[in-house]
Structures are given as C-alpha cells and as structure tokens.
C-alpha cells in the first residue's frame, strides 16, 4: 500500500514543482497578454484580475500601430538580425573549417584565442568599438548595428566543434572530386552542419533582435531603431502612461521570434544527420 | 589507364617516419593489392599517391610524368573509401554526378538557381544524366537513384561509392579497405564483383586491405607492407609459396604458418627440436627459423615429432588440429582434409613434414635457400622426417 502511494507521490511532486517553476517564468508573459487585452480603466483598477472583463486587445493594437511606426521597427529588426547572422555565417564557417580540418602552424594557438574571446563580455569592448565606428563615420547607421557582430567567436567555436565530427574521408572525397576548399565549406560542410547552423542562428537572432544595449549606444535617428528600443521609446514619449497599447506593441515585437522559433524547432529535429557517411 | 611509379617515397608525421622509402611500379591495367597489418602505412601510401597528403621525399610518377604539386583532382585518380564518404545531403544520383559536374560545368553554371540560366548547361546536364544512368545500370542501383545515402544499406552505399569512382573514367582506381564495413557474406560477394569490374574496365586498380583473403583472391600481384616498408611484391602464389621474409610468411595464410626454432649444423643440414631434417642450406651455421604451412604438416605418416592435441577446429570441409610439442612456445597447427579422421583432444600424436615444405629464415628473418639433402644418407628414400 505504502509503495503504491509512494509511486504516485513522487511523480506528482515532481510535476507540481516543475509547474510552479514554469509559472514563475511565464507570469510576466501572461501578465503582458492580460494587460494588452484590458482597456485603460481596468489596468488601473485596484483589484487584480487576469481575465479582462472587457476584451480590448484589438483596440490596443490599433492604437499602438497608429501611434508609432511599428512596421518600420520590425523591418529594422529584420534587416539587422538577418545581416548579422548572414555575415556571421560567412565568417564563421570558413574559419571553423580551417580550425577543425586544415593542418597549419599555430592552429591550436588560434583556437585557444577563439575560446578566450568567448570570455570577453561585449560591454568591455563597447567603448573602443564605438570610437572605431565614430572614426569610420558610420555611427547612427545600419552598419553601426551590424559590423561589430560580424565575427562571432561563439559561432566559430560552435561550428568548429561540429565540423570536428565530420569524417576526414568525406573531405578527401570532395577534394578528389575536384571541389575547392571554399567549395568544401559551402557545398559539403554547410549542408551537413544544418542542425548546428540552425542552433547558432537561434542564439544569434534572439540575441540581436532583443539587444537593447548596443542600438541604444550607436543610434540617434528614430527611423533606424530596432524593436526593443522602439518599445522603450513608446513608453517614454508616445504611450505615456497608457500601458495597454505598450503591451500590445510588446506582443507585436515578440511575435516574430515565437513564430520563428516554432518553425526552427522542427528544422532542429529533422535536420540532416550524418548517417549517410558512416 | 596508367602506370604508376613510386620512387624512394618517404613520409613522416611530426617526426615519426611512417613510410620508410617505398619503391613500387604498378603496371598499366594491373590489379595490385597492398596488404599489411594495421598501422603499417597502407592508407598513407594510397593517400600520397592520390595527392591528398604531400610526401616528405621521393616521387610519384603517373604515366611517366611527375605528379608532384599536381592537385588530387587533376591527377584523375578515383578513390573509394572504407567509410564510403558519400555526401549525406545529396541523392544517389547527385552523389555520382558530382565529379562530372565539377569537371564539366563552370563555377557559375554550378550555382543553385542562377546556374540554370547559363548557356549550354542544359545540354551538359543531359550528358551527365545519361552517364550516371549508365553507371547506375552497370552497378544495378538504378532504382536507388533518388534516395539519400542514409536510406541505403552498407552494400548499396558501397556500390554508390564505386559508381562515383567509375563515372569519371579515372586513370586508376584507389580502394582503401572498401569492404571492411560489410558483413562476411556480402564481402565475399563484393569481392567477386570488384574483380569482375576490373576485368571489365581493364584499368589500374590499387587495392588496400588488411584482409589477406581479399588480396589473394582478387589481385594479380600483392605488395606486402610491414612497418612502412614494402617487404615483398609478387603474385599471390609466389607470396604464399615463396615468402622472402618471415614476416611475409607469418602474415599471409590462415591459420598462420608454423615456425619451429631451428639450427643450421656445420654440415649445412637443418635441425629442428633435436631432429635432423632432410633439408640442407648453403647458409652459414647458426640459429634459424624453420616454417611449415599447416597443410604441409602430416599427422598420418610416421612423423618423428610428437605432441599432444590441445585444440580442434572443425570447419566442416576441413579441420585444424593444434598440437602442443615440447620445445615449442605455440602449438603446431595441422590441417586435416577429412574431419572424420580427427584425433581427440588430449591424444598424443606424431607428425612430420616433407623437406620440400620447409621455408627457412635466418636470425634477421630473411629467407635462406634450402634444398633436399642427398638421399644417400637415408637408403629407403622416405621423405618424411
Ligand atoms: N594525419 C596523421 N597524423 C599523424 N599520424 C598519422 C596520420 N595519419 C596516419 N598517421 C600514422 O601513420 C601510421 C600509418 O597509418 P595508416 O593509416 O597509413 O595505416 P594503415 O596501414 O592504413 O592501417 P589500417 O589497416 O589500420 O588502416 C599510423 O601509425 C598512424 O598513426
Ligand atoms: Mg588504413
């Protein structure tokens, strides 16, 4: 009898604990959804309630889109994150291939430097990079948002670790077939590394879509602002104390990430595995 | 079609010498096997010939022209790898088509979408399709052309890898243990197919294996490599019957050749375990090794040696008897052609061998000539010792 209770007790406790954890993580998100769906009067009412009495999400969205150029900010976010990710891949893949598969003097030292660079927080280099961009005269442009992130040591590290697992024979076969070294990177390594590239893409896009620090430093013009900056601006200038439209705007800005993640999750799983090689 | 010459080839990795001066001439259209124990440098030699690895010194000549500094793709050799090395993201068709596309399409025409617009691309692509289909037909993999390598069995992947090699019509084929990932039955089958392929194509084949059965059954010549050196090159029967070095004798043949500790007496006669053999050698007196193949050990005759049966291996069509004898560290293995005549374990048996079966090696493992000693000393002429 006791063992019977025991077998139910532990899974139950486990699930309750996990649910509690999930609730803590989700509460701000749920609250955002709730607030975005409430009319102004309910937001400031003294009693707390989750479900709005009067559903006002569409009104709030309409107000948000009317008050600020949300499409423009979303487009900015898209341009910046896609450019950063594209350039990162362009740099990281050849570098990772060289570090993983080519034999040359100083390779291990270079790789140690790459690992070391991962430890440096971006804030530490912010001022020199800012000055550099100033000298180049590209402050307050897309270039200022993109250029500092084109070399991702994390990306190089991640791809290098993945490329290590690709058998040497595959590369030798490609060489015998007449594919050049760069050709090997793009036509052989990239397709086999799709799961790793996807994983890296998720990290990169999420980090730069949500980045608040760097755009705040290098941007002045309103028309270049990225989504997080725009939402913040929203609060200060446009919406004032009107939290309904502010939260609606926040939803709009999060939505692309959520959709992209759901899409990428499938890619993760179905990604090309290396079964064909062995 | 190519004649490949390897001259004084040396290769060192980080100071350790892996190839220690290899000389080998591979005739046009020949099927030569490169055998040797694991780690002796077979793959390294093949990779140097293929141009995937630069040599430390020495030279490779293909059809009389030095291949130094020629890129591996430009040497026009095809290689089949042990792991098949198929492109996992490409279909079987595309896998086989890759070498042709690389050769016949410009970099621009190979671009994913833009390439379709290039003039002449359609026509080249049609030619490639015809050739891939012909090769697929030849290898009986036509129904698989649309599949990805991950959806194929080991034997099918093997065929695709061979297809990718044949389609470019190379001057020579390099195989690096292509069958070692297959199960025993399929291996025997593919062995026959590759031999058949060689008869059909009449191209030079260099076949690396550590499986001596493959080498013995398929090739015209065998090159035995041990410790980075070619010890002996010759026809399978010459390698088997007339090994120049004890390491060759021990490597070729299963079960392993029996090696008796021996001595060369002052009068040139060989002596094994205290018995004087009817074999003599011109070599100077001293220690030697006397080797006899299992099928030449005679358990039925009135042999002078004796021992105890310690193990039996009955394979159905033949059987091997392991006999422990005094003075021998390893049991002597004898083949019995009729398994119904097997002794029992623990029985004491006598055995012997004819002087003709003796292969003697000196202290350094080099072969020493032997001849049957004059019969005068033994009136009844029975050759069994
Ligand atoms: N890239 C390399 N760097 C350092 N050492 C290497 C390299 N490639 C091979 N070696 C060494 O060279 C020696 C010979 O290797 P090789 O692969 O030619 O052996 P093999 O005869 O093909 O053996 P196997 O039958 O196991 O395939 C081995 O001791 C191996 O450790
Ligand atoms: Mg090998």
Short mmCIF file of C-alpha atoms in Angstrom, two decimals, chain B:
data_model
loop_
_atom_site.label_atom_id
_atom_site.label_comp_id
_atom_site.label_asym_id
_atom_site.label_seq_id
_atom_site.Cartn_x
_atom_site.Cartn_y
_atom_site.Cartn_z
CA UNK B 1 44.80 3.57 -67.75
CA UNK B 2 48.01 4.48 -66.10
CA UNK B 3 51.32 3.22 -64.99
CA UNK B 4 52.15 4.47 -61.52
CA UNK B 5 55.70 4.60 -60.26
CA UNK B 6 56.60 5.22 -56.65
CA UNK B 7 60.26 6.11 -56.15
CA UNK B 8 62.00 6.31 -52.77
CA UNK B 9 58.86 7.56 -51.09
CA UNK B 10 59.18 8.71 -47.50
CA UNK B 11 56.54 10.26 -45.32
CA UNK B 12 56.85 11.45 -41.76
CA UNK B 13 54.13 12.76 -39.45
CA UNK B 14 55.50 15.02 -36.73
CA UNK B 15 58.91 13.38 -36.88
CA UNK B 16 57.74 9.76 -36.89
CA UNK B 17 58.53 8.10 -40.17
CA UNK B 18 55.50 6.21 -41.45
CA UNK B 19 56.75 5.37 -44.95
CA UNK B 20 60.43 4.47 -44.99
CA UNK B 21 61.41 4.56 -48.62
CA UNK B 22 58.85 2.77 -50.76
CA UNK B 23 59.67 1.73 -54.32
CA UNK B 24 56.93 0.23 -56.43
CA UNK B 25 55.98 0.17 -60.07
CA UNK B 26 52.35 -0.54 -60.83
CA UNK B 27 51.80 -1.68 -64.38
CA UNK B 28 49.13 -0.29 -66.63
CA UNK B 29 45.86 -2.14 -66.08
CA UNK B 30 47.17 -4.17 -63.20
CA UNK B 31 45.23 -5.16 -60.09
CA UNK B 32 47.66 -4.83 -57.24
CA UNK B 33 46.80 -5.34 -53.59
CA UNK B 34 48.59 -3.62 -50.78
CA UNK B 35 48.39 -5.72 -47.64
CA UNK B 36 49.89 -5.42 -44.22
CA UNK B 37 48.99 -5.25 -40.57
CA UNK B 38 47.09 -2.29 -39.16
CA UNK B 39 49.09 0.90 -38.92
CA UNK B 40 51.83 -0.12 -41.34
CA UNK B 41 51.17 2.86 -43.61
CA UNK B 42 48.99 1.41 -46.38
CA UNK B 43 46.44 4.20 -46.28
CA UNK B 44 49.20 6.76 -46.05
CA UNK B 45 50.83 5.40 -49.22
CA UNK B 46 47.50 5.45 -51.02
CA UNK B 47 46.79 9.00 -49.88
CA UNK B 48 50.19 10.18 -51.06
CA UNK B 49 49.56 8.58 -54.46
CA UNK B 50 46.15 10.27 -54.54
CA UNK B 51 47.71 13.63 -53.72
CA UNK B 52 45.76 14.06 -50.50
CA UNK B 53 48.95 14.09 -48.48
CA UNK B 54 52.31 15.55 -49.53
CA UNK B 55 55.30 13.23 -49.26
CA UNK B 56 58.37 14.14 -47.23
CA UNK B 57 60.66 12.96 -50.01
CA UNK B 58 60.60 10.73 -53.04
CA UNK B 59 58.50 10.91 -56.13
CA UNK B 60 55.26 9.69 -57.67
CA UNK B 61 55.14 9.39 -61.44
CA UNK B 62 51.91 8.72 -63.26
CA UNK B 63 52.39 7.65 -66.87
CA UNK B 64 55.97 8.82 -66.64
CA UNK B 65 55.04 12.33 -65.57
CA UNK B 66 55.87 13.53 -62.09
CA UNK B 67 52.73 14.15 -60.06
CA UNK B 68 54.45 16.43 -57.56
CA UNK B 69 52.44 19.56 -56.98
CA UNK B 70 49.53 18.28 -59.07
CA UNK B 71 46.23 18.64 -57.20
CA UNK B 72 44.49 15.41 -56.35
CA UNK B 73 41.54 16.13 -58.63
CA UNK B 74 43.90 16.87 -61.53
CA UNK B 75 45.66 13.53 -61.14
CA UNK B 76 42.44 11.97 -62.37
CA UNK B 77 42.51 9.07 -59.97
CA UNK B 78 39.38 7.86 -58.22
CA UNK B 79 39.31 6.72 -54.64
CA UNK B 80 36.82 4.52 -52.80
CA UNK B 81 36.97 4.98 -49.05
CA UNK B 82 36.38 2.50 -46.29
CA UNK B 83 33.61 4.70 -44.89
CA UNK B 84 32.21 5.27 -48.43
CA UNK B 85 32.33 9.05 -47.80
CA UNK B 86 29.11 9.79 -49.67
CA UNK B 87 27.68 13.30 -49.43
CA UNK B 88 24.88 12.78 -46.90
CA UNK B 89 22.72 15.64 -48.17
CA UNK B 90 22.78 14.62 -51.84
CA UNK B 91 20.74 11.91 -53.53
CA UNK B 92 22.48 8.89 -55.01
CA UNK B 93 22.17 10.47 -58.45
CA UNK B 94 23.78 13.71 -57.33
CA UNK B 95 26.49 11.86 -55.44
CA UNK B 96 27.53 10.06 -58.59
CA UNK B 97 27.16 13.21 -60.69
CA UNK B 98 29.42 15.39 -58.51
CA UNK B 99 32.75 14.55 -60.18
CA UNK B 100 31.26 15.08 -63.64
CA UNK B 101 29.62 18.37 -62.68
CA UNK B 102 32.87 19.60 -61.16
CA UNK B 103 34.72 18.76 -64.35
CA UNK B 104 32.25 19.88 -66.98
CA UNK B 105 30.33 22.81 -65.52
CA UNK B 106 31.87 26.20 -64.85
CA UNK B 107 31.68 27.60 -61.33
CA UNK B 108 28.90 29.92 -62.49
CA UNK B 109 26.85 27.12 -64.02
CA UNK B 110 27.06 25.15 -60.78
CA UNK B 111 25.30 27.87 -58.78
CA UNK B 112 21.99 26.63 -57.38
CA UNK B 113 19.42 28.71 -59.27
CA UNK B 114 21.39 31.15 -61.40
CA UNK B 115 23.26 28.22 -62.95
CA UNK B 116 20.18 27.07 -64.81
CA UNK B 117 20.30 30.20 -66.92
CA UNK B 118 23.84 29.61 -68.16
CA UNK B 119 24.03 28.72 -71.84
CA UNK B 120 24.86 25.10 -72.59
CA UNK B 121 24.14 23.96 -69.07
CA UNK B 122 21.05 22.00 -70.07
CA UNK B 123 22.96 20.05 -72.71
CA UNK B 124 25.87 19.24 -70.36
CA UNK B 125 23.40 18.25 -67.67
CA UNK B 126 21.70 15.85 -70.11
CA UNK B 127 25.05 14.24 -70.95
CA UNK B 128 25.81 13.84 -67.24
CA UNK B 129 22.40 12.29 -66.64
CA UNK B 130 22.98 9.72 -69.37
CA UNK B 131 26.34 8.74 -67.96
CA UNK B 132 25.15 8.50 -64.37
CA UNK B 133 22.28 6.31 -65.51
CA UNK B 134 24.60 4.06 -67.48
CA UNK B 135 26.85 3.58 -64.43
CA UNK B 136 23.83 3.00 -62.18
CA UNK B 137 22.64 0.36 -64.61
CA UNK B 138 26.00 -1.33 -64.63
CA UNK B 139 26.04 -1.48 -60.82
CA UNK B 140 22.34 -2.32 -60.55
CA UNK B 141 21.50 0.68 -58.41
CA UNK B 142 19.11 2.38 -60.85
CA UNK B 143 16.08 2.06 -58.52
CA UNK B 144 18.02 3.85 -55.76
CA UNK B 145 18.98 6.99 -57.66
CA UNK B 146 16.51 9.22 -55.80
CA UNK B 147 17.41 8.04 -52.31
CA UNK B 148 19.72 9.69 -49.82
CA UNK B 149 22.77 7.71 -48.61
CA UNK B 150 21.18 7.46 -45.16
CA UNK B 151 18.41 5.33 -46.66
CA UNK B 152 20.76 2.73 -48.14
CA UNK B 153 22.25 -0.47 -46.76
CA UNK B 154 26.00 -0.84 -46.41
CA UNK B 155 26.33 -2.85 -49.60
CA UNK B 156 24.27 -0.33 -51.56
CA UNK B 157 26.36 2.57 -50.26
CA UNK B 158 29.41 0.64 -51.34
CA UNK B 159 28.06 0.39 -54.86
CA UNK B 160 27.24 4.09 -54.96
CA UNK B 161 30.78 4.87 -53.85
CA UNK B 162 32.12 2.64 -56.62
CA UNK B 163 29.72 4.33 -59.05
CA UNK B 164 31.04 7.74 -58.13
CA UNK B 165 34.53 6.42 -58.84
CA UNK B 166 33.76 4.78 -62.20
CA UNK B 167 31.71 7.61 -63.66
CA UNK B 168 34.69 9.90 -64.09
CA UNK B 169 36.64 7.26 -66.02
CA UNK B 170 39.79 7.73 -63.99
CA UNK B 171 43.27 6.61 -64.98
CA UNK B 172 43.43 4.40 -61.90
CA UNK B 173 41.23 3.34 -59.00
CA UNK B 174 42.43 3.50 -55.44
CA UNK B 175 40.49 1.41 -52.96
CA UNK B 176 41.11 1.81 -49.23
CA UNK B 177 39.64 -1.22 -47.49
CA UNK B 178 36.33 -0.80 -49.29
CA UNK B 179 34.80 -4.00 -47.97
CA UNK B 180 35.76 -3.94 -44.33
CA UNK B 181 32.47 -2.40 -43.20
CA UNK B 182 30.41 -5.17 -44.80
CA UNK B 183 29.35 -8.46 -43.27
CA UNK B 184 31.28 -11.59 -44.18
CA UNK B 185 28.85 -12.89 -46.79
CA UNK B 186 28.45 -9.62 -48.62
CA UNK B 187 32.19 -9.17 -48.55
CA UNK B 188 32.75 -12.39 -50.46
CA UNK B 189 30.11 -11.33 -52.97
CA UNK B 190 31.54 -7.84 -53.46
CA UNK B 191 34.98 -9.37 -53.82
CA UNK B 192 33.83 -11.18 -56.93
CA UNK B 193 32.11 -8.05 -58.20
CA UNK B 194 35.16 -5.87 -57.85
CA UNK B 195 37.31 -8.48 -59.58
CA UNK B 196 34.71 -8.61 -62.35
CA UNK B 197 34.72 -4.82 -62.55
CA UNK B 198 38.48 -4.88 -63.07
CA UNK B 199 38.18 -7.39 -65.90
CA UNK B 200 35.56 -5.16 -67.48
CA UNK B 201 37.30 -1.80 -67.11
CA UNK B 202 40.87 -3.05 -67.56
CA UNK B 203 42.06 -0.02 -65.58
CA UNK B 204 44.80 0.06 -62.97
CA UNK B 205 43.45 -0.93 -59.53
CA UNK B 206 45.34 -0.34 -56.31
CA UNK B 207 43.55 -2.14 -53.55
CA UNK B 208 44.46 -1.64 -49.90
CA UNK B 209 43.33 -4.27 -47.46
CA UNK B 210 44.44 -5.95 -44.31
CA UNK B 211 42.34 -8.97 -45.22
CA UNK B 212 44.73 -11.30 -46.99
CA UNK B 213 41.92 -13.43 -48.38
CA UNK B 214 40.81 -10.42 -50.44
CA UNK B 215 44.34 -9.85 -51.64
CA UNK B 216 44.91 -13.50 -52.54
CA UNK B 217 41.66 -13.93 -54.43
CA UNK B 218 41.42 -10.69 -56.39
CA UNK B 219 44.78 -9.40 -57.36
CA UNK B 220 47.38 -10.10 -59.98
CA UNK B 221 50.14 -9.02 -57.66
CA UNK B 222 50.37 -8.45 -53.94
CA UNK B 223 52.61 -5.95 -52.22
CA UNK B 224 53.20 -6.80 -48.59
CA UNK B 225 53.92 -3.80 -46.43
CA UNK B 226 55.15 -4.03 -42.89
CA UNK B 227 56.31 -1.16 -40.72
CA UNK B 228 56.37 1.34 -43.56
CA UNK B 229 58.41 -0.78 -45.93
CA UNK B 230 57.45 -2.97 -48.84
CA UNK B 231 58.85 -6.35 -47.89
CA UNK B 232 57.84 -8.32 -50.94
CA UNK B 233 55.93 -7.78 -54.16
CA UNK B 234 54.77 -10.69 -56.25
CA UNK B 235 51.95 -12.87 -57.47
CA UNK B 236 49.68 -14.34 -54.79
CA UNK B 237 51.16 -17.82 -55.27
CA UNK B 238 54.73 -16.52 -55.12
CA UNK B 239 53.94 -14.62 -51.92
CA UNK B 240 52.36 -17.69 -50.42
CA UNK B 241 54.81 -20.33 -51.60
CA UNK B 242 57.99 -18.36 -51.67
CA UNK B 243 57.98 -15.69 -48.94
CA UNK B 244 61.24 -13.75 -48.82
CA UNK B 245 60.81 -12.70 -45.20
CA UNK B 246 59.43 -14.42 -42.14
CA UNK B 247 57.02 -11.52 -41.57
CA UNK B 248 55.50 -12.14 -45.00
CA UNK B 249 55.27 -15.87 -44.28
CA UNK B 250 53.54 -15.18 -41.00
CA UNK B 251 51.21 -12.50 -42.32
CA UNK B 252 49.96 -14.42 -45.36
CA UNK B 253 47.98 -17.59 -44.79
CA UNK B 254 45.40 -18.58 -42.18
CA UNK B 255 45.99 -20.24 -39.86
CA UNK B 256 49.42 -18.75 -39.50
CA UNK B 257 52.44 -20.67 -40.72
CA UNK B 258 54.13 -22.87 -38.08
CA UNK B 259 57.52 -21.54 -37.04
CA UNK B 260 59.88 -24.03 -35.43
CA UNK B 261 63.06 -22.94 -33.71
CA UNK B 262 65.87 -24.46 -35.74
CA UNK B 263 69.60 -24.62 -36.14
CA UNK B 264 71.88 -24.88 -39.13
CA UNK B 265 74.50 -27.50 -38.43
CA UNK B 266 78.10 -27.35 -39.51
CA UNK B 267 77.42 -29.64 -42.47
CA UNK B 268 74.57 -27.39 -43.69
CA UNK B 269 71.73 -29.68 -42.58
CA UNK B 270 68.78 -28.16 -40.71
CA UNK B 271 67.94 -29.36 -37.26
CA UNK B 272 64.56 -28.87 -35.56
CA UNK B 273 63.74 -29.84 -31.97
CA UNK B 274 66.68 -32.20 -31.93
CA UNK B 275 65.85 -33.92 -35.21
CA UNK B 276 67.98 -33.53 -38.28
CA UNK B 277 65.91 -32.76 -41.37
CA UNK B 278 66.45 -33.95 -44.88
CA UNK B 279 66.99 -30.38 -45.88
CA UNK B 280 70.26 -28.57 -46.28
CA UNK B 281 71.25 -24.99 -46.82
CA UNK B 282 74.38 -23.24 -48.06
CA UNK B 283 73.88 -20.63 -45.32
CA UNK B 284 76.46 -20.45 -42.52
CA UNK B 285 75.83 -22.40 -39.35
CA UNK B 286 73.73 -20.80 -36.61
CA UNK B 287 70.22 -20.24 -35.35
CA UNK B 288 67.33 -20.15 -37.80
CA UNK B 289 63.56 -20.49 -38.02
CA UNK B 290 62.01 -23.35 -39.91
CA UNK B 291 58.50 -22.65 -41.12
CA UNK B 292 55.91 -25.09 -42.43
CA UNK B 293 52.35 -24.32 -43.57
CA UNK B 294 49.55 -26.14 -41.71
CA UNK B 295 48.51 -28.09 -44.83
CA UNK B 296 52.01 -29.48 -45.15
CA UNK B 297 52.09 -30.91 -41.61
CA UNK B 298 51.40 -34.60 -41.89
CA UNK B 299 49.60 -36.21 -38.95
CA UNK B 300 49.06 -39.57 -40.58
CA UNK B 301 52.55 -40.54 -41.57
CA UNK B 302 55.25 -41.81 -39.31
CA UNK B 303 56.47 -38.37 -38.28
CA UNK B 304 59.39 -38.07 -35.92
CA UNK B 305 57.88 -35.26 -33.89
CA UNK B 306 55.29 -35.91 -31.24
CA UNK B 307 52.91 -33.86 -29.17
CA UNK B 308 49.51 -33.66 -27.54
CA UNK B 309 46.34 -32.46 -29.20
CA UNK B 310 45.18 -29.34 -27.31
CA UNK B 311 42.50 -27.88 -29.58
CA UNK B 312 40.41 -28.81 -32.60
CA UNK B 313 38.79 -26.52 -35.16
CA UNK B 314 36.35 -28.36 -37.36
CA UNK B 315 35.12 -26.22 -40.24
CA UNK B 316 33.12 -28.99 -41.86
CA UNK B 317 35.06 -29.30 -45.08
CA UNK B 318 38.40 -29.30 -43.33
CA UNK B 319 39.70 -29.21 -39.79
CA UNK B 320 42.68 -27.84 -37.92
CA UNK B 321 44.43 -29.72 -35.17
CA UNK B 322 46.52 -27.81 -32.63
CA UNK B 323 49.34 -29.92 -31.27
CA UNK B 324 51.48 -28.80 -28.34
CA UNK B 325 55.04 -30.13 -28.52
CA UNK B 326 57.93 -29.87 -26.17
CA UNK B 327 60.28 -27.05 -27.09
CA UNK B 328 57.59 -25.07 -28.93
CA UNK B 329 56.05 -21.96 -27.40
CA UNK B 330 52.94 -22.08 -29.62
CA UNK B 331 51.04 -25.20 -30.66
CA UNK B 332 51.73 -26.59 -34.13
CA UNK B 333 48.66 -26.30 -36.36
CA UNK B 334 47.99 -29.05 -38.87
CA UNK B 335 45.24 -29.20 -41.47
CA UNK B 336 43.24 -32.38 -41.78
CA UNK B 337 41.26 -32.64 -45.00
CA UNK B 338 38.89 -35.30 -43.73
CA UNK B 339 37.33 -34.18 -40.43
CA UNK B 340 36.10 -37.71 -39.73
CA UNK B 341 39.70 -38.72 -39.06
CA UNK B 342 40.23 -36.19 -36.29
CA UNK B 343 42.13 -37.28 -33.18
CA UNK B 344 40.59 -36.47 -29.80
CA UNK B 345 41.77 -33.69 -27.53
CA UNK B 346 44.46 -34.97 -25.21
CA UNK B 347 45.58 -37.73 -27.53
CA UNK B 348 49.26 -37.93 -28.30
CA UNK B 349 50.06 -37.82 -31.98
CA UNK B 350 53.11 -37.97 -34.14
CA UNK B 351 53.64 -35.58 -37.02
CA UNK B 352 56.18 -34.67 -39.63
CA UNK B 353 56.66 -32.83 -42.92
CA UNK B 354 58.48 -33.35 -46.17
CA UNK B 355 61.71 -31.37 -46.68
CA UNK B 356 60.04 -29.73 -49.66
CA UNK B 357 57.62 -27.98 -47.30
CA UNK B 358 60.35 -26.24 -45.35
CA UNK B 359 60.81 -22.49 -45.59
CA UNK B 360 63.79 -21.44 -43.51
CA UNK B 361 64.66 -17.94 -42.33
CA UNK B 362 67.84 -16.66 -40.74
CA UNK B 363 68.15 -14.76 -37.49
CA UNK B 364 67.13 -11.47 -39.19
CA UNK B 365 64.05 -13.10 -40.66
CA UNK B 366 65.44 -13.20 -44.21
CA UNK B 367 64.73 -16.28 -46.27
CA UNK B 368 67.55 -18.78 -46.71
CA UNK B 369 67.65 -21.21 -49.56
CA UNK B 370 67.06 -24.85 -48.76
CA UNK B 371 67.42 -27.96 -50.81
CA UNK B 372 66.61 -31.58 -50.21
CA UNK B 373 69.63 -33.23 -48.69
CA UNK B 374 71.20 -36.03 -50.70
CA UNK B 375 69.33 -39.29 -50.37
CA UNK B 376 72.46 -41.32 -49.87
CA UNK B 377 72.24 -40.89 -46.15
CA UNK B 378 68.82 -42.46 -46.00
CA UNK B 379 68.50 -45.64 -48.05
CA UNK B 380 64.70 -46.09 -48.03
CA UNK B 381 64.08 -42.69 -49.54
CA UNK B 382 61.07 -41.87 -47.38
CA UNK B 383 60.97 -38.15 -47.46
CA UNK B 384 59.01 -37.86 -44.24
CA UNK B 385 61.33 -36.85 -41.46
#
